[in-house]
Amino acid sequence: ERILAWARTLLAAHDGLQAEAASCRGQVVGSLRLGSVPLASFNPMHLLLPLREKYPELHFQLSSHTSEQIVDGLSRNQLDLGICYLDQVNASFFDVIELGTTTMGLLHDTRHFQLAHSALRWEELGDIPLGLLSKGMHYRQSLDLSFRSRGLEPMAVLESDSTFQLIQAITSGVCCAVMPLDCGLEDLSEHMRIIPITDASVLSPVGLLLRRSEPRSAIAEQCFDEARALFASMPR
């Protein structure tokens, strides 16, 4: 395990060297290692697509982690950029672009659940079978707090640490799930619908992080600057 840690550092240094050389030639070439929390009101494709269009030789390594793992990965130079919740982030060590607050809705498949609502209250979720992220994950902690503060107990029929498996359960009719608004999940199928839940949000905002300490990847710096310009002109 100790040798593996050094090997990863060497490989990251090699990729960083290649990216620096390309940057000196005015090119953005190589791989951007982006870590993201699995659920937030931000679709990473809103960042990757503009970058891909502007830098066709750029490749992406997109991985899903907890906020703590993203901070650690950035600190260890195992990630270039991270999208995570900011309540556990020491801003003195990172450059941060705040991406807004995560709001929530009930994601369901209309083939299995017919819900004629324009909005829902937390109290109306009590009789609906729900799929939840595993305990200990940031998004799950926020959900549990929302239920407990109202004296409610969700009907949890499935727990998973995989968003993909939750989506599979929804499309199979096993359950519905409280998911972030504006993250693109409802676009995965013509049968998917998401209904906003009143007063449902994660208290901590989501942000894009870049490590301040050297060495910093030239690709990471360029993409972070592009993101700053992109999101400055977009409504959160």
Short mmCIF file of C-alpha atoms in Angstrom, two decimals:
data_model
loop_
_atom_site.label_atom_id
_atom_site.label_comp_id
_atom_site.label_asym_id
_atom_site.label_seq_id
_atom_site.Cartn_x
_atom_site.Cartn_y
_atom_site.Cartn_z
CA GLU A 1 0.00 0.00 0.00
CA ARG A 2 2.88 2.39 0.72
CA ILE A 3 4.49 1.61 -2.67
CA LEU A 4 1.12 2.13 -4.38
CA ALA A 5 0.80 5.60 -2.82
CA TRP A 6 4.21 6.56 -4.25
CA ALA A 7 3.33 5.09 -7.64
CA ARG A 8 0.15 7.17 -7.83
CA THR A 9 2.15 10.27 -6.91
CA LEU A 10 4.70 9.55 -9.65
CA LEU A 11 2.01 8.96 -12.26
CA ALA A 12 0.24 12.17 -11.25
CA ALA A 13 3.55 14.05 -11.50
CA HIS A 14 4.18 12.59 -14.97
CA ASP A 15 0.71 13.63 -16.17
CA GLY A 16 1.20 17.06 -14.62
CA LEU A 17 4.54 17.47 -16.42
CA GLN A 18 2.94 16.59 -19.77
CA ALA A 19 0.09 19.04 -19.10
CA GLU A 20 2.53 21.83 -18.18
CA ALA A 21 4.50 21.26 -21.39
CA ALA A 22 1.28 21.38 -23.43
CA SER A 23 0.20 24.53 -21.57
CA CYS A 24 3.46 26.23 -22.53
CA ARG A 25 2.51 25.54 -26.15
CA GLY A 26 -0.92 27.06 -25.58
CA GLN A 27 -2.68 23.67 -25.53
CA VAL A 28 -4.95 22.01 -23.00
CA VAL A 29 -4.19 18.31 -23.39
CA GLY A 30 -4.46 15.42 -20.95
CA SER A 31 -6.89 14.24 -18.28
CA LEU A 32 -8.87 16.27 -15.76
CA ARG A 33 -9.49 14.27 -12.59
CA LEU A 34 -12.82 15.49 -11.23
CA GLY A 35 -14.39 14.15 -8.05
CA SER A 36 -18.03 14.88 -7.26
CA VAL A 37 -20.50 14.10 -4.52
CA PRO A 38 -23.14 11.70 -5.89
CA LEU A 39 -26.15 13.94 -5.25
CA ALA A 40 -26.38 17.72 -5.48
CA SER A 41 -28.36 20.34 -7.41
CA PHE A 42 -25.50 20.59 -9.87
CA ASN A 43 -25.06 18.44 -12.95
CA PRO A 44 -21.30 17.91 -13.62
CA MET A 45 -22.10 17.71 -17.33
CA HIS A 46 -22.82 21.45 -17.23
CA LEU A 47 -19.06 21.83 -16.67
CA LEU A 48 -17.72 18.93 -18.72
CA LEU A 49 -19.65 19.71 -21.91
CA PRO A 50 -18.35 23.31 -22.35
CA LEU A 51 -14.83 22.14 -21.51
CA ARG A 52 -15.09 19.32 -24.02
CA GLU A 53 -16.31 21.69 -26.73
CA LYS A 54 -13.51 24.18 -26.11
CA TYR A 55 -10.72 21.64 -25.55
CA PRO A 56 -11.42 18.59 -27.75
CA GLU A 57 -8.14 16.92 -26.71
CA LEU A 58 -9.06 17.05 -23.04
CA HIS A 59 -10.17 13.82 -21.36
CA PHE A 60 -12.01 13.38 -18.09
CA GLN A 61 -11.77 11.03 -15.13
CA LEU A 62 -15.02 11.50 -13.21
CA SER A 63 -15.38 9.75 -9.86
CA SER A 64 -17.98 9.78 -7.08
CA HIS A 65 -16.89 10.42 -3.49
CA THR A 66 -18.05 11.87 -0.20
CA SER A 67 -17.14 15.49 0.54
CA GLU A 68 -14.47 14.29 2.99
CA GLN A 69 -12.91 12.01 0.35
CA ILE A 70 -12.87 14.84 -2.19
CA VAL A 71 -11.07 17.20 0.20
CA ASP A 72 -8.57 14.44 0.98
CA GLY A 73 -8.09 13.58 -2.70
CA LEU A 74 -7.40 17.21 -3.57
CA SER A 75 -4.96 17.54 -0.68
CA ARG A 76 -3.08 14.41 -1.80
CA ASN A 77 -3.04 15.50 -5.46
CA GLN A 78 -5.19 12.51 -6.42
CA LEU A 79 -7.88 14.85 -7.79
CA ASP A 80 -7.54 18.06 -9.80
CA LEU A 81 -10.95 19.57 -9.04
CA GLY A 82 -13.75 18.63 -6.69
CA ILE A 83 -17.48 19.31 -6.43
CA CYS A 84 -18.60 18.90 -2.83
CA TYR A 85 -20.52 20.40 0.07
CA LEU A 86 -18.66 23.32 1.64
CA ASP A 87 -19.51 22.99 5.34
CA GLN A 88 -16.41 20.85 5.98
CA VAL A 89 -14.05 22.77 3.71
CA ASN A 90 -11.30 25.04 5.05
CA ALA A 91 -11.38 27.84 2.48
CA SER A 92 -7.82 28.88 3.35
CA PHE A 93 -6.53 25.76 1.56
CA PHE A 94 -8.75 25.92 -1.52
CA ASP A 95 -9.99 28.28 -4.19
CA VAL A 96 -13.78 27.93 -4.21
CA ILE A 97 -16.52 28.69 -6.72
CA GLU A 98 -19.88 28.45 -4.94
CA LEU A 99 -22.42 26.65 -7.12
CA GLY A 100 -25.54 27.22 -5.03
CA THR A 101 -27.86 25.40 -2.65
CA THR A 102 -29.16 21.89 -3.24
CA THR A 103 -32.97 21.78 -3.28
CA MET A 104 -34.96 18.54 -3.32
CA GLY A 105 -37.91 16.85 -4.94
CA LEU A 106 -39.52 13.42 -5.12
CA LEU A 107 -38.23 11.46 -8.12
CA HIS A 108 -40.61 8.77 -9.34
CA ASP A 109 -41.53 6.70 -12.38
CA THR A 110 -44.99 7.56 -13.72
CA ARG A 111 -45.54 3.94 -14.80
CA HIS A 112 -45.60 2.91 -11.14
CA PHE A 113 -46.61 6.03 -9.18
CA GLN A 114 -49.23 8.56 -10.26
CA LEU A 115 -48.72 11.71 -8.21
CA ALA A 116 -50.83 14.66 -9.35
CA HIS A 117 -49.04 17.32 -7.32
CA SER A 118 -47.23 20.49 -8.30
CA ALA A 119 -45.40 20.38 -4.96
CA LEU A 120 -45.24 18.13 -1.93
CA ARG A 121 -44.89 18.65 1.82
CA TRP A 122 -42.62 16.45 3.94
CA GLU A 123 -45.70 15.11 5.74
CA GLU A 124 -47.03 13.73 2.45
CA LEU A 125 -44.00 11.45 2.01
CA GLY A 126 -44.84 9.23 4.98
CA ASP A 127 -46.80 6.61 3.00
CA ILE A 128 -44.52 6.57 -0.04
CA PRO A 129 -41.88 3.80 -0.26
CA LEU A 130 -38.49 5.49 -0.47
CA GLY A 131 -35.00 4.55 -1.58
CA LEU A 132 -32.29 6.31 0.43
CA LEU A 133 -28.56 6.75 0.21
CA SER A 134 -26.62 4.83 2.84
CA LYS A 135 -26.31 6.29 6.32
CA GLY A 136 -23.26 8.45 6.92
CA MET A 137 -23.36 10.13 3.49
CA HIS A 138 -23.81 13.91 3.60
CA TYR A 139 -27.00 13.98 1.57
CA ARG A 140 -28.54 11.21 3.70
CA GLN A 141 -27.68 13.08 6.89
CA SER A 142 -29.55 16.12 5.59
CA LEU A 143 -32.57 13.96 4.71
CA ASP A 144 -32.62 12.33 8.14
CA LEU A 145 -32.46 15.74 9.80
CA SER A 146 -35.37 17.00 7.69
CA PHE A 147 -37.54 14.03 8.68
CA ARG A 148 -36.56 14.03 12.36
CA SER A 149 -37.11 17.76 12.80
CA ARG A 150 -40.73 17.22 11.74
CA GLY A 151 -41.25 14.10 13.84
CA LEU A 152 -41.51 11.90 10.76
CA GLU A 153 -40.19 8.43 9.99
CA PRO A 154 -39.64 7.67 6.27
CA MET A 155 -40.79 4.36 4.80
CA ALA A 156 -37.32 3.27 3.68
CA VAL A 157 -37.57 0.09 1.60
CA LEU A 158 -34.06 0.31 0.10
CA GLU A 159 -30.71 1.81 1.06
CA SER A 160 -27.70 2.02 -1.25
CA ASP A 161 -24.46 3.95 -1.63
CA SER A 162 -25.01 3.94 -5.41
CA THR A 163 -27.17 6.53 -7.18
CA PHE A 164 -27.35 4.15 -10.16
CA GLN A 165 -28.91 1.42 -8.04
CA LEU A 166 -31.44 3.88 -6.63
CA ILE A 167 -32.40 4.83 -10.19
CA GLN A 168 -32.75 1.14 -11.07
CA ALA A 169 -35.10 0.69 -8.10
CA ILE A 170 -37.19 3.70 -9.15
CA THR A 171 -37.58 2.53 -12.76
CA SER A 172 -38.49 -0.96 -11.51
CA GLY A 173 -41.25 0.46 -9.29
CA VAL A 174 -39.62 -0.61 -6.03
CA CYS A 175 -39.63 2.91 -4.61
CA CYS A 176 -39.41 6.66 -5.15
CA ALA A 177 -36.51 8.77 -3.88
CA VAL A 178 -35.88 12.26 -2.56
CA MET A 179 -33.38 13.60 -5.08
CA PRO A 180 -31.85 17.00 -5.89
CA LEU A 181 -33.64 19.28 -8.31
CA ASP A 182 -31.75 20.42 -11.41
CA CYS A 183 -29.27 17.53 -11.44
CA GLY A 184 -30.63 15.96 -14.63
CA LEU A 185 -31.92 12.66 -13.22
CA GLU A 186 -35.44 13.21 -14.54
CA ASP A 187 -33.99 13.44 -18.08
CA LEU A 188 -32.79 9.82 -17.96
CA SER A 189 -36.20 8.49 -18.99
CA GLU A 190 -39.43 9.84 -20.46
CA HIS A 191 -41.22 8.25 -17.51
CA MET A 192 -39.20 10.04 -14.84
CA ARG A 193 -40.77 12.99 -13.02
CA ILE A 194 -39.57 15.02 -10.06
CA ILE A 195 -41.94 17.00 -7.84
CA PRO A 196 -40.44 19.78 -5.67
CA ILE A 197 -40.72 19.35 -1.91
CA THR A 198 -41.58 22.52 0.00
CA ASP A 199 -38.78 23.84 2.23
CA ALA A 200 -36.47 20.99 1.20
CA SER A 201 -32.82 21.88 0.83
CA VAL A 202 -29.37 20.90 2.06
CA LEU A 203 -28.13 23.62 4.39
CA SER A 204 -24.56 23.54 3.09
CA PRO A 205 -23.96 24.99 -0.40
CA VAL A 206 -22.11 23.06 -3.09
CA GLY A 207 -18.86 24.38 -4.51
CA LEU A 208 -16.10 23.65 -7.02
CA LEU A 209 -12.70 23.35 -5.34
CA LEU A 210 -9.12 23.80 -6.53
CA ARG A 211 -6.20 23.16 -4.20
CA ARG A 212 -4.13 26.30 -3.50
CA SER A 213 -0.81 24.62 -2.69
CA GLU A 214 1.71 23.62 -5.34
CA PRO A 215 2.12 21.60 -7.43
CA ARG A 216 -1.12 22.43 -9.21
CA SER A 217 -2.00 20.96 -12.57
CA ALA A 218 -2.03 23.42 -15.46
CA ILE A 219 -5.16 21.62 -16.67
CA ALA A 220 -6.84 22.11 -13.29
CA GLU A 221 -6.03 25.83 -13.24
CA GLN A 222 -7.25 26.37 -16.80
CA CYS A 223 -10.49 24.44 -16.24
CA PHE A 224 -11.12 26.22 -12.93
CA ASP A 225 -10.73 29.61 -14.65
CA GLU A 226 -13.11 28.46 -17.40
CA ALA A 227 -15.62 27.36 -14.75
CA ARG A 228 -15.38 30.71 -12.97
CA ALA A 229 -16.20 32.56 -16.21
CA LEU A 230 -18.94 30.07 -17.13
CA PHE A 231 -20.81 30.09 -13.83
CA ALA A 232 -20.47 33.82 -13.31
CA SER A 233 -22.80 34.27 -16.28
CA MET A 234 -25.27 31.52 -15.34
CA PRO A 235 -28.11 31.70 -12.77
CA ARG A 236 -27.58 29.32 -9.85
#
